[in-house]
mmCIF file of C-alpha atoms and ligand atoms in Angstrom:
data_model
loop_
_atom_site.group_PDB
_atom_site.id
_atom_site.type_symbol
_atom_site.label_atom_id
_atom_site.label_comp_id
_atom_site.label_asym_id
_atom_site.label_seq_id
_atom_site.Cartn_x
_atom_site.Cartn_y
_atom_site.Cartn_z
ATOM 1 C CA MET A 33 -87.014 259.194 92.070
ATOM 2 C CA GLN A 34 -90.762 258.595 91.860
ATOM 3 C CA ASP A 35 -93.333 261.162 90.747
ATOM 4 C CA ARG A 36 -97.130 261.362 90.726
ATOM 5 C CA VAL A 37 -97.639 258.986 87.799
ATOM 6 C CA GLY A 38 -95.380 256.331 89.276
ATOM 7 C CA SER A 39 -92.470 256.670 86.910
ATOM 8 C CA PHE A 40 -88.842 256.262 87.760
ATOM 9 C CA GLN A 41 -85.867 258.203 86.559
ATOM 10 C CA HIS A 42 -83.495 256.294 84.326
ATOM 11 C CA GLY A 43 -80.567 258.318 83.081
ATOM 12 C CA GLY A 44 -82.548 261.569 83.311
ATOM 13 C CA ARG A 45 -85.607 260.133 81.550
ATOM 14 C CA SER A 46 -88.673 258.833 83.347
ATOM 15 C CA THR A 47 -89.824 255.402 82.267
ATOM 16 C CA GLY A 48 -93.413 255.451 83.558
ATOM 17 C CA ALA A 49 -96.701 256.444 81.966
ATOM 18 C CA ARG A 50 -96.845 259.733 80.103
ATOM 19 C CA PRO A 51 -100.503 260.806 79.941
ATOM 20 C CA VAL A 52 -100.812 263.288 77.083
ATOM 21 C CA LEU A 53 -103.514 265.562 78.532
ATOM 22 C CA ASP A 54 -101.916 265.788 81.981
ATOM 23 C CA SER A 55 -98.579 266.523 80.344
ATOM 24 C CA LEU A 56 -100.115 269.231 78.162
ATOM 25 C CA TRP A 57 -101.674 270.948 81.178
ATOM 26 C CA ARG A 58 -98.427 270.799 83.135
ATOM 27 C CA GLY A 59 -96.485 272.193 80.204
ATOM 28 C CA ALA A 60 -99.052 274.951 79.637
ATOM 29 C CA ALA A 61 -98.652 275.847 83.327
ATOM 30 C CA LEU A 62 -94.896 276.222 82.574
ATOM 31 C CA LYS A 63 -94.121 273.214 84.769
ATOM 32 C CA CYS A 64 -92.197 270.020 84.138
ATOM 33 C CA PRO A 65 -94.418 267.530 82.257
ATOM 34 C CA ALA A 66 -93.116 264.621 84.344
ATOM 35 C CA CYS A 67 -93.703 265.903 87.895
ATOM 36 C CA GLY A 68 -95.727 269.109 87.442
ATOM 37 C CA ARG A 69 -93.669 270.869 90.120
ATOM 38 C CA GLY A 70 -90.350 272.007 88.689
ATOM 39 C CA ALA A 71 -90.192 275.049 86.430
ATOM 40 C CA MET A 72 -89.859 274.293 82.709
ATOM 41 C CA PHE A 73 -88.219 277.624 81.825
ATOM 42 C CA ARG A 74 -85.129 279.224 83.320
ATOM 43 C CA ARG A 75 -85.791 282.439 81.376
ATOM 44 C CA TYR A 76 -88.680 283.745 79.285
ATOM 45 C CA LEU A 77 -88.490 281.057 76.559
ATOM 46 C CA LYS A 78 -85.351 279.155 77.609
ATOM 47 C CA VAL A 79 -86.204 275.585 78.586
ATOM 48 C CA VAL A 80 -84.189 274.149 81.482
ATOM 49 C CA ASP A 81 -81.834 271.288 80.648
ATOM 50 C CA ALA A 82 -83.367 269.173 83.408
ATOM 51 C CA CYS A 83 -86.267 269.668 85.822
ATOM 52 C CA PRO A 84 -84.977 271.228 89.066
ATOM 53 C CA HIS A 85 -87.465 269.124 91.063
ATOM 54 C CA CYS A 86 -87.359 265.603 89.574
ATOM 55 C CA GLY A 87 -84.335 265.757 87.254
ATOM 56 C CA GLU A 88 -86.259 264.846 84.068
ATOM 57 C CA GLU A 89 -84.176 265.903 81.072
ATOM 58 C CA LEU A 90 -86.045 268.471 78.984
ATOM 59 C CA HIS A 91 -83.242 269.545 76.640
ATOM 60 C CA HIS A 92 -84.380 267.001 74.029
ATOM 61 C CA HIS A 93 -87.227 269.234 72.858
ATOM 62 C CA ARG A 94 -87.351 270.577 69.295
ATOM 63 C CA ALA A 95 -90.085 273.195 69.545
ATOM 64 C CA ASP A 96 -88.489 275.284 66.779
ATOM 65 C CA ASP A 97 -91.060 277.473 64.957
ATOM 66 C CA ALA A 98 -94.176 275.726 66.249
ATOM 67 C CA PRO A 99 -94.795 277.963 69.312
ATOM 68 C CA PRO A 100 -94.787 281.237 67.316
ATOM 69 C CA TYR A 101 -96.936 279.621 64.626
ATOM 70 C CA PHE A 102 -99.645 278.509 67.062
ATOM 71 C CA THR A 103 -99.380 281.795 68.987
ATOM 72 C CA ILE A 104 -100.026 283.753 65.791
ATOM 73 C CA VAL A 105 -103.040 281.550 65.006
ATOM 74 C CA ILE A 106 -104.522 282.005 68.502
ATOM 75 C CA VAL A 107 -103.826 285.740 68.848
ATOM 76 C CA GLY A 108 -104.955 286.402 65.287
ATOM 77 C CA HIS A 109 -108.319 284.735 65.848
ATOM 78 C CA VAL A 110 -108.904 286.599 69.127
ATOM 79 C CA VAL A 111 -107.812 290.036 67.916
ATOM 80 C CA VAL A 112 -109.440 289.886 64.477
ATOM 81 C CA GLY A 113 -112.710 288.789 66.090
ATOM 82 C CA LEU A 114 -112.547 291.700 68.526
ATOM 83 C CA VAL A 115 -111.628 294.179 65.778
ATOM 84 C CA LEU A 116 -114.586 293.110 63.661
ATOM 85 C CA ALA A 117 -116.994 293.157 66.621
ATOM 86 C CA VAL A 118 -115.900 296.651 67.738
ATOM 87 C CA GLU A 119 -115.967 297.968 64.172
ATOM 88 C CA MET A 120 -119.490 296.651 63.596
ATOM 89 C CA ALA A 121 -120.784 297.949 66.940
ATOM 90 C CA TYR A 122 -119.097 301.355 67.306
ATOM 91 C CA ARG A 123 -117.321 302.255 64.040
ATOM 92 C CA PRO A 124 -114.435 303.963 65.872
ATOM 93 C CA PRO A 125 -111.818 306.014 63.959
ATOM 94 C CA LEU A 126 -108.761 304.198 62.625
ATOM 95 C CA TRP A 127 -106.391 305.812 65.138
ATOM 96 C CA LEU A 128 -108.459 304.282 67.948
ATOM 97 C CA HIS A 129 -108.282 300.874 66.299
ATOM 98 C CA ALA A 130 -104.497 301.198 66.096
ATOM 99 C CA ALA A 131 -104.245 302.409 69.692
ATOM 100 C CA LEU A 132 -106.313 299.451 70.929
ATOM 101 C CA TRP A 133 -105.289 296.477 68.842
ATOM 102 C CA LEU A 134 -101.561 296.956 68.281
ATOM 103 C CA PRO A 135 -100.668 296.898 72.008
ATOM 104 C CA LEU A 136 -103.219 294.158 72.685
ATOM 105 C CA THR A 137 -101.720 292.006 69.929
ATOM 106 C CA VAL A 138 -98.181 292.405 71.266
ATOM 107 C CA ILE A 139 -99.187 291.801 74.893
ATOM 108 C CA LEU A 140 -101.295 288.734 74.064
ATOM 109 C CA ALA A 141 -98.540 287.239 71.920
ATOM 110 C CA LEU A 142 -95.931 287.740 74.664
ATOM 111 C CA LEU A 143 -98.247 286.208 77.273
ATOM 112 C CA ILE A 144 -99.344 283.223 75.187
ATOM 113 C CA LEU A 145 -95.989 282.283 73.630
ATOM 114 C CA PRO A 146 -94.454 280.591 76.730
ATOM 115 C CA VAL A 147 -97.727 278.784 77.450
ATOM 116 C CA VAL A 148 -97.826 277.370 73.914
ATOM 117 C CA LYS A 149 -94.130 276.471 74.002
ATOM 118 C CA GLY A 150 -94.544 274.729 77.362
ATOM 119 C CA ALA A 151 -97.467 272.714 76.035
ATOM 120 C CA LEU A 152 -95.570 271.734 72.874
ATOM 121 C CA VAL A 153 -92.465 270.660 74.791
ATOM 122 C CA ALA A 154 -94.706 268.623 77.107
ATOM 123 C CA LEU A 155 -96.443 267.058 74.104
ATOM 124 C CA GLN A 156 -93.092 266.034 72.637
ATOM 125 C CA TRP A 157 -92.165 264.568 76.022
ATOM 126 C CA ALA A 158 -95.449 262.652 76.322
ATOM 127 C CA LEU A 159 -95.169 261.245 72.787
ATOM 128 C CA LEU A 160 -91.494 260.225 73.321
ATOM 129 C CA LEU A 161 -90.272 262.432 70.472
ATOM 130 C CA HIS A 162 -86.762 263.784 69.869
ATOM 131 C CA GLY A 163 -84.793 261.812 72.462
ATOM 132 C CA PHE A 164 -87.466 261.886 75.185
ATOM 133 C CA ASP A 165 -87.799 258.121 74.675
ATOM 134 C CA PRO A 166 -86.002 256.395 77.590
ATOM 135 C CA ASP A 167 -84.861 253.670 75.175
ATOM 136 C CA ALA A 168 -83.446 256.155 72.653
ATOM 137 C CA LYS A 169 -79.733 256.069 71.986
ATOM 138 C CA GLU A 170 -77.767 259.189 72.741
ATOM 139 C CA VAL A 171 -77.108 261.248 69.608
ATOM 140 C CA ILE A 172 -73.484 262.236 69.296
ATOM 141 C CA GLY A 173 -72.631 265.366 67.308
ATOM 142 C CA ASP A 174 -75.345 266.674 65.002
ATOM 143 C CA GLY A 175 -77.046 263.298 64.570
ATOM 144 C CA LEU A 176 -76.148 263.116 60.884
ATOM 145 C CA PRO A 177 -74.592 259.939 59.500
ATOM 146 C CA GLU A 178 -70.844 259.760 59.230
ATOM 147 C CA VAL A 179 -69.372 260.696 55.848
ATOM 148 C CA SER A 180 -67.271 257.897 54.363
ATOM 149 C CA PRO A 181 -63.535 258.625 53.954
ATOM 150 C CA SER A 182 -63.776 258.520 50.134
ATOM 151 C CA VAL A 183 -66.553 261.150 50.123
ATOM 152 C CA SER A 184 -64.650 263.158 52.690
ATOM 153 C CA ARG A 185 -61.547 263.147 50.400
ATOM 154 C CA ARG A 186 -63.655 264.333 47.442
ATOM 155 C CA LEU A 187 -65.039 267.186 49.546
ATOM 156 C CA ASP A 188 -61.587 268.315 50.628
ATOM 157 C CA PHE A 189 -60.834 271.339 48.456
ATOM 158 C CA ARG A 190 -57.478 272.224 49.956
ATOM 159 C CA PRO A 191 -54.756 272.758 47.306
HETATM 160 ZN ZN1 LIG B 985 -89.985 267.443 87.034
#
């Protein structure tokens, strides 16, 4: 299957060019970084195993704690800037600050989190990280090296 950047599917992984900026924009738009058409998420923050449009495997991502971290940085800078600007200009009572900024913080974080996660998954895809490399070997199990039988015997605590 061919997509816009001229790549071909090979075992669920495209082998063509992976432009970083284009991929970031597609991911931030919650779309597949390979084709830009299929949805990246099947639920709010649940990444699809493979793109429903082009079949690109997206389950290799390891976004982990990065999306919340960057979301906190972004929302914090926006909200703190607004709080300081409103405080300097109007000096509203504290209850008004709480009524304004607490809901705004929660709403902004919930809106931005999938965008940031989509961009980070797309970045990992574009940089061939975490199994997105078409030449990567499949990881079986947890990816940890096998424990030798002698070590395994020493770790066996059965009576
Ligand atoms: Zn796709």
